Short mmCIF file of C-alpha atoms in Angstrom, two decimals:
data_model
loop_
_atom_site.label_atom_id
_atom_site.label_comp_id
_atom_site.label_asym_id
_atom_site.label_seq_id
_atom_site.Cartn_x
_atom_site.Cartn_y
_atom_site.Cartn_z
CA MET A 9 -13.56 -52.68 -11.75
CA THR A 10 -16.65 -51.88 -13.76
CA ALA A 11 -16.61 -53.49 -17.21
CA VAL A 12 -16.31 -51.04 -20.08
CA GLU A 13 -17.85 -51.52 -23.51
CA PRO A 14 -16.46 -51.12 -26.14
CA LEU A 15 -13.20 -50.50 -24.28
CA ALA A 16 -13.02 -53.99 -22.81
CA LEU A 17 -11.48 -56.86 -24.72
CA SER A 18 -13.85 -58.58 -27.09
CA HIS A 19 -15.04 -62.05 -26.09
CA ARG A 20 -17.24 -62.76 -29.09
CA ASP A 21 -18.18 -66.41 -28.85
CA ALA A 22 -16.46 -68.75 -26.45
CA GLU A 23 -14.47 -70.57 -29.13
CA PRO A 24 -10.71 -69.92 -29.29
CA ALA A 25 -9.77 -67.61 -32.14
CA ASP A 26 -7.40 -68.63 -34.91
CA ALA A 27 -3.97 -67.28 -33.99
CA ARG A 28 -3.70 -65.77 -37.46
CA GLU A 29 -7.09 -64.08 -37.30
CA PRO A 30 -7.18 -60.47 -36.03
CA VAL A 31 -8.88 -60.08 -32.64
CA TRP A 32 -10.84 -56.89 -31.97
CA LEU A 33 -9.63 -55.10 -28.85
CA ALA A 34 -11.04 -51.62 -28.46
CA ARG A 35 -12.37 -48.44 -30.01
CA LEU A 36 -11.22 -45.00 -28.87
CA THR A 37 -11.72 -41.51 -30.26
CA ASP A 38 -9.14 -38.79 -30.88
CA GLU A 39 -10.30 -36.89 -27.80
CA GLU A 40 -10.25 -39.96 -25.56
CA LEU A 41 -6.66 -40.67 -26.54
CA VAL A 42 -5.70 -37.07 -25.78
CA LEU A 43 -7.48 -37.27 -22.43
CA LEU A 44 -5.63 -40.49 -21.58
CA GLY A 45 -2.28 -38.90 -22.45
CA ALA A 46 -1.86 -41.28 -25.38
CA GLU A 47 -0.89 -38.90 -28.17
CA HIS A 48 1.61 -40.57 -30.51
CA PRO A 49 4.36 -38.91 -32.59
CA ILE A 50 3.30 -40.64 -35.82
CA VAL A 51 -0.45 -41.34 -35.39
CA VAL A 52 -2.81 -38.66 -36.69
CA LEU A 53 -5.81 -37.29 -34.79
CA PRO A 54 -7.83 -36.18 -37.85
CA HIS A 55 -10.90 -34.83 -36.08
CA TYR A 56 -9.22 -33.31 -33.03
CA GLU A 57 -6.45 -31.61 -35.02
CA GLU A 58 -8.98 -29.81 -37.22
CA LEU A 59 -10.66 -28.16 -34.24
CA PRO A 60 -9.71 -24.68 -32.98
CA PRO A 61 -8.13 -24.67 -29.48
CA ALA A 62 -11.35 -23.70 -27.67
CA SER A 63 -13.26 -26.50 -29.39
CA GLN A 64 -10.47 -28.96 -28.55
CA ASP A 65 -10.94 -28.18 -24.85
CA VAL A 66 -14.68 -28.78 -25.15
CA ALA A 67 -14.07 -32.05 -27.03
CA VAL A 68 -11.73 -33.34 -24.31
CA ARG A 69 -14.21 -32.46 -21.54
CA THR A 70 -16.92 -34.26 -23.48
CA ALA A 71 -14.63 -37.29 -23.85
CA HIS A 72 -14.12 -37.29 -20.07
CA ARG A 73 -17.87 -37.39 -19.47
CA SER A 74 -18.26 -40.08 -22.13
CA LEU A 75 -15.67 -42.35 -20.52
CA LEU A 76 -17.27 -41.93 -17.11
CA ALA A 77 -20.67 -42.78 -18.59
CA ARG A 78 -19.17 -45.97 -20.06
CA GLY A 79 -17.90 -47.19 -16.71
CA VAL A 80 -14.37 -45.80 -16.46
CA GLU A 81 -13.67 -44.90 -12.82
CA VAL A 82 -12.04 -41.83 -11.32
CA ALA A 83 -8.87 -42.58 -9.32
CA ASP A 84 -8.52 -41.78 -5.62
CA ASP A 85 -6.98 -38.39 -6.38
CA GLY A 86 -10.29 -37.36 -7.99
CA ARG A 87 -8.61 -36.39 -11.24
CA ALA A 88 -6.94 -39.34 -12.97
CA LEU A 89 -8.97 -42.01 -14.74
CA ARG A 90 -8.64 -45.67 -13.81
CA VAL A 91 -8.98 -47.46 -17.15
CA PRO A 92 -9.38 -51.23 -17.51
CA GLN A 93 -6.08 -53.13 -17.37
CA GLU A 94 -6.46 -54.42 -20.92
CA VAL A 95 -6.78 -50.86 -22.25
CA SER A 96 -3.79 -49.76 -20.18
CA ASP A 97 -1.79 -52.66 -21.66
CA LEU A 98 -2.91 -51.72 -25.17
CA LEU A 99 -1.74 -48.13 -24.71
CA ASP A 100 1.57 -49.33 -23.24
CA VAL A 101 2.23 -51.44 -26.34
CA ARG A 102 1.20 -48.58 -28.61
CA GLY A 103 3.39 -46.08 -26.78
CA GLY A 104 6.42 -48.34 -26.48
CA ALA A 105 6.65 -50.09 -29.87
CA GLU A 106 9.98 -49.26 -31.53
CA TRP A 107 8.68 -49.88 -35.07
CA VAL A 108 5.40 -48.79 -36.65
CA LEU A 109 4.21 -49.75 -40.13
CA VAL A 110 2.37 -46.73 -41.53
CA VAL A 111 -0.13 -47.14 -44.38
CA ARG A 112 -2.20 -44.27 -45.76
CA ARG A 113 -5.01 -45.16 -48.17
CA ARG A 114 -7.01 -42.68 -50.23
CA VAL A 115 -10.00 -43.97 -52.19
CA THR A 116 -11.76 -41.91 -54.83
CA VAL A 117 -15.52 -42.43 -54.55
CA ARG A 118 -18.52 -41.03 -56.36
CA ASP A 119 -20.41 -38.31 -54.51
CA ASP A 120 -23.68 -40.05 -53.64
CA SER A 121 -25.33 -36.72 -52.89
CA TRP A 122 -25.11 -35.74 -56.56
CA PRO A 123 -28.53 -35.92 -58.29
CA SER A 124 -28.94 -39.11 -60.29
CA GLY A 125 -28.49 -38.59 -63.99
CA ASP A 126 -27.15 -35.04 -63.55
CA GLY A 127 -23.41 -35.30 -64.05
CA GLY A 128 -20.72 -32.73 -63.62
CA PRO A 129 -18.33 -31.57 -66.35
CA GLY A 130 -18.55 -33.95 -69.26
CA GLY A 131 -21.53 -35.68 -67.68
CA ALA A 132 -19.44 -37.38 -64.96
CA ALA A 133 -20.62 -37.33 -61.36
CA PRO A 134 -18.25 -35.46 -58.99
CA THR A 135 -15.95 -37.50 -56.77
CA ARG A 136 -14.36 -37.11 -53.37
CA GLU A 137 -11.50 -38.77 -51.54
CA VAL A 138 -11.97 -40.93 -48.45
CA GLU A 139 -8.78 -41.37 -46.43
CA THR A 140 -7.93 -43.91 -43.75
CA GLN A 141 -4.70 -44.46 -41.86
CA LEU A 142 -3.45 -47.84 -40.74
CA TYR A 143 -0.70 -48.28 -38.14
CA GLY A 144 0.92 -51.57 -37.25
CA HIS A 145 2.67 -51.18 -33.88
CA LEU A 146 5.25 -53.98 -33.91
CA VAL A 147 6.70 -55.81 -30.90
CA ASP A 148 8.63 -58.91 -32.01
CA ASP A 149 6.03 -61.01 -33.90
CA PHE A 150 3.03 -59.25 -32.35
CA VAL A 151 1.13 -56.48 -34.14
CA LEU A 152 -1.23 -53.99 -32.54
CA LEU A 153 -3.16 -52.79 -35.58
CA GLU A 154 -4.74 -49.34 -35.34
CA GLU A 155 -7.12 -48.11 -38.05
CA VAL A 156 -8.03 -44.43 -38.01
CA ASP A 157 -10.87 -43.01 -40.09
CA ALA A 158 -11.58 -39.40 -41.03
CA THR A 159 -13.96 -38.95 -38.07
CA GLY A 160 -11.22 -39.69 -35.53
CA GLN A 161 -12.32 -43.21 -34.58
CA HIS A 162 -9.40 -45.52 -33.71
CA GLU A 163 -10.12 -49.26 -33.99
CA PHE A 164 -7.58 -51.62 -32.43
CA HIS A 165 -6.97 -55.27 -33.34
CA ALA A 166 -4.34 -57.79 -32.25
CA LEU A 167 -2.70 -60.20 -34.68
CA ASP A 168 0.63 -61.81 -35.48
CA VAL A 169 3.03 -60.67 -38.19
CA PRO A 170 2.31 -63.60 -40.58
CA ALA A 171 -1.34 -62.49 -40.71
CA LEU A 172 -0.44 -59.02 -41.97
CA ASP A 173 -0.25 -60.00 -45.65
CA ASP A 174 -3.89 -61.08 -45.78
CA VAL A 175 -5.12 -58.22 -43.60
CA LEU A 176 -3.37 -55.58 -45.71
CA ARG A 177 -4.48 -57.11 -48.99
CA GLY A 178 -8.07 -56.99 -47.77
CA HIS A 179 -7.56 -53.39 -46.66
CA LEU A 180 -6.18 -52.32 -50.05
CA GLU A 181 -8.34 -54.31 -52.45
CA HIS A 182 -11.17 -52.51 -54.23
CA PRO A 183 -13.83 -53.74 -56.69
CA ASP A 184 -12.40 -51.49 -59.42
CA VAL A 185 -8.82 -52.71 -59.04
CA VAL A 186 -7.26 -55.22 -61.46
CA ASP A 187 -3.78 -56.66 -61.96
CA GLY A 188 -1.15 -54.41 -63.49
CA VAL A 189 0.30 -55.50 -66.85
CA GLY A 190 2.79 -54.12 -69.35
CA SER A 191 6.16 -52.46 -69.03
CA THR A 192 7.47 -50.14 -66.33
CA ILE A 193 6.87 -46.39 -66.34
CA THR A 194 9.72 -44.02 -65.47
CA LEU A 195 8.91 -40.55 -64.14
CA ASP A 196 11.53 -37.81 -63.82
CA LEU A 197 9.68 -35.89 -61.12
CA GLU A 198 12.32 -33.18 -60.82
CA GLY A 199 12.25 -32.57 -64.57
CA ILE A 200 8.46 -32.57 -64.62
CA ALA A 201 8.41 -30.01 -61.79
CA HIS A 202 10.56 -27.72 -63.94
CA GLY A 203 8.43 -28.23 -67.04
CA GLU A 204 10.91 -30.58 -68.65
CA GLY A 205 10.72 -34.18 -69.76
CA ASP A 206 7.93 -36.19 -71.30
CA VAL A 207 5.00 -37.49 -69.29
CA HIS A 208 3.21 -40.53 -70.68
CA LEU A 209 0.71 -41.78 -68.12
CA GLU A 210 -1.85 -43.30 -70.48
CA GLN A 211 -0.55 -46.73 -69.49
CA LEU A 212 -1.25 -45.94 -65.83
CA GLY A 213 -4.92 -45.19 -66.53
CA ARG A 214 -7.46 -44.08 -63.94
CA VAL A 215 -6.40 -44.35 -60.30
CA THR A 216 -9.08 -45.30 -57.76
CA VAL A 217 -6.90 -46.09 -54.74
CA GLN A 218 -3.63 -44.39 -53.76
CA VAL A 219 -1.48 -45.88 -51.02
CA ASP A 220 1.61 -44.52 -49.29
CA ALA A 221 3.45 -46.81 -46.87
CA THR A 222 6.64 -46.73 -44.86
CA LEU A 223 8.21 -48.21 -41.73
CA TRP A 224 8.73 -45.67 -38.95
CA ARG A 225 11.19 -46.18 -36.13
CA ARG A 226 11.16 -44.48 -32.75
CA GLY A 227 14.51 -42.73 -32.43
CA PRO A 228 17.35 -42.56 -34.98
CA GLN A 229 16.95 -44.53 -38.19
CA PRO A 230 18.41 -44.54 -41.70
CA ALA A 231 16.39 -42.84 -44.41
CA PRO A 232 13.19 -44.92 -44.65
CA VAL A 233 11.91 -46.59 -47.80
CA LEU A 234 8.69 -45.11 -49.17
CA LEU A 235 6.31 -47.42 -51.00
CA GLY A 236 3.70 -45.96 -53.32
CA LEU A 237 0.80 -47.89 -54.85
CA MET A 238 -1.56 -46.59 -57.53
CA LEU A 239 -4.48 -48.92 -58.10
CA GLY A 240 -7.41 -48.77 -60.47
CA PRO A 241 -9.46 -50.40 -63.24
CA ASP A 242 -6.49 -50.17 -65.62
CA GLY A 243 -4.03 -51.92 -63.34
CA CYS A 244 -1.90 -51.79 -60.18
CA TRP A 245 1.42 -49.96 -60.08
CA ALA A 246 4.09 -49.83 -57.37
CA SER A 247 7.06 -47.55 -56.77
CA ARG A 248 9.84 -47.60 -54.18
CA ALA A 249 12.10 -44.74 -53.19
CA VAL A 250 14.42 -43.88 -50.33
CA TYR A 251 13.29 -40.78 -48.47
CA GLY A 252 15.27 -37.76 -49.70
CA ALA A 253 16.78 -39.56 -52.70
CA LYS A 254 16.84 -37.81 -56.06
CA GLY A 255 16.35 -39.27 -59.49
CA PRO A 256 13.55 -40.82 -61.53
CA VAL A 257 10.75 -42.86 -59.99
CA VAL A 258 9.99 -46.22 -61.56
CA LEU A 259 6.42 -47.57 -61.51
CA GLU A 260 6.14 -51.33 -61.95
CA PRO A 261 2.96 -53.29 -62.75
CA VAL A 262 1.98 -55.64 -59.91
CA PRO A 263 -0.83 -58.17 -59.33
CA VAL A 264 -3.60 -57.52 -56.82
CA SER A 265 -2.63 -60.66 -54.92
CA ALA A 266 0.80 -59.15 -54.13
CA LEU A 267 -0.43 -55.92 -52.50
CA GLY A 268 -0.21 -57.12 -48.91
CA GLU A 269 3.19 -58.72 -49.43
CA LEU A 270 4.56 -55.53 -51.01
CA VAL A 271 3.66 -53.54 -47.91
CA THR A 272 4.93 -56.11 -45.40
CA SER A 273 8.22 -56.32 -47.31
CA LEU A 274 9.00 -52.98 -45.65
CA LEU A 275 9.38 -54.88 -42.36
CA GLY A 276 12.73 -56.17 -43.60
CA ALA A 277 14.27 -52.91 -42.39
CA ARG A 278 13.86 -54.15 -38.80
CA GLY A 279 16.75 -56.51 -39.41
#
């Protein structure tokens, strides 16, 4: 079979990789995944889903031509695509994993297109949010890590579960983020929604990175735990809540070094 790049497994250097170090596997686009029949019930397709139906059809046809140009072969029936075995295996793991760790990260960044020295209201440059999605498809102690950016590029890496702490901490850290300090903050969200209750968020300060994480299970599962992180130059704060539960939300200050561990603690629901 013709080798495919970047679909083929990475063989960067001949030296054996550290078992705890993520290994790059492949890069696929939204449209290529749709073409390969690899849509997933929890994984977003940010670019493809924003297109109108007619444009989606064009995008999939373009993806077909792109895969052929990169060496993917047409099967004997003249219609199906014969992808490399390693990509087929990757998609099998992705499609069959019972548990998926879902991490959504939104980072507030300065709009670089704004003229230098010409701020917005109050002299501050305008900002925008950059969102990425991270999915850890879990099979025993193996993790197929899928990172999806706003353009619909899906990067796949292989690693083991013990490596997740470090990988997630690196994914969530930001130059503006510092350790959280002080006492907890309690928010009565239901009361706030009805115009009741006091809101004192000065302690929280400015938020640069917002993170929502949960552990999804294919098929029936108890109400999942939702982890929220609010990170910024005034500290890091974490909240936990059971999906659908009512009552106040408690934000606790946490150190930057604990961010990865906080997210991987959700894996305890696997039993």
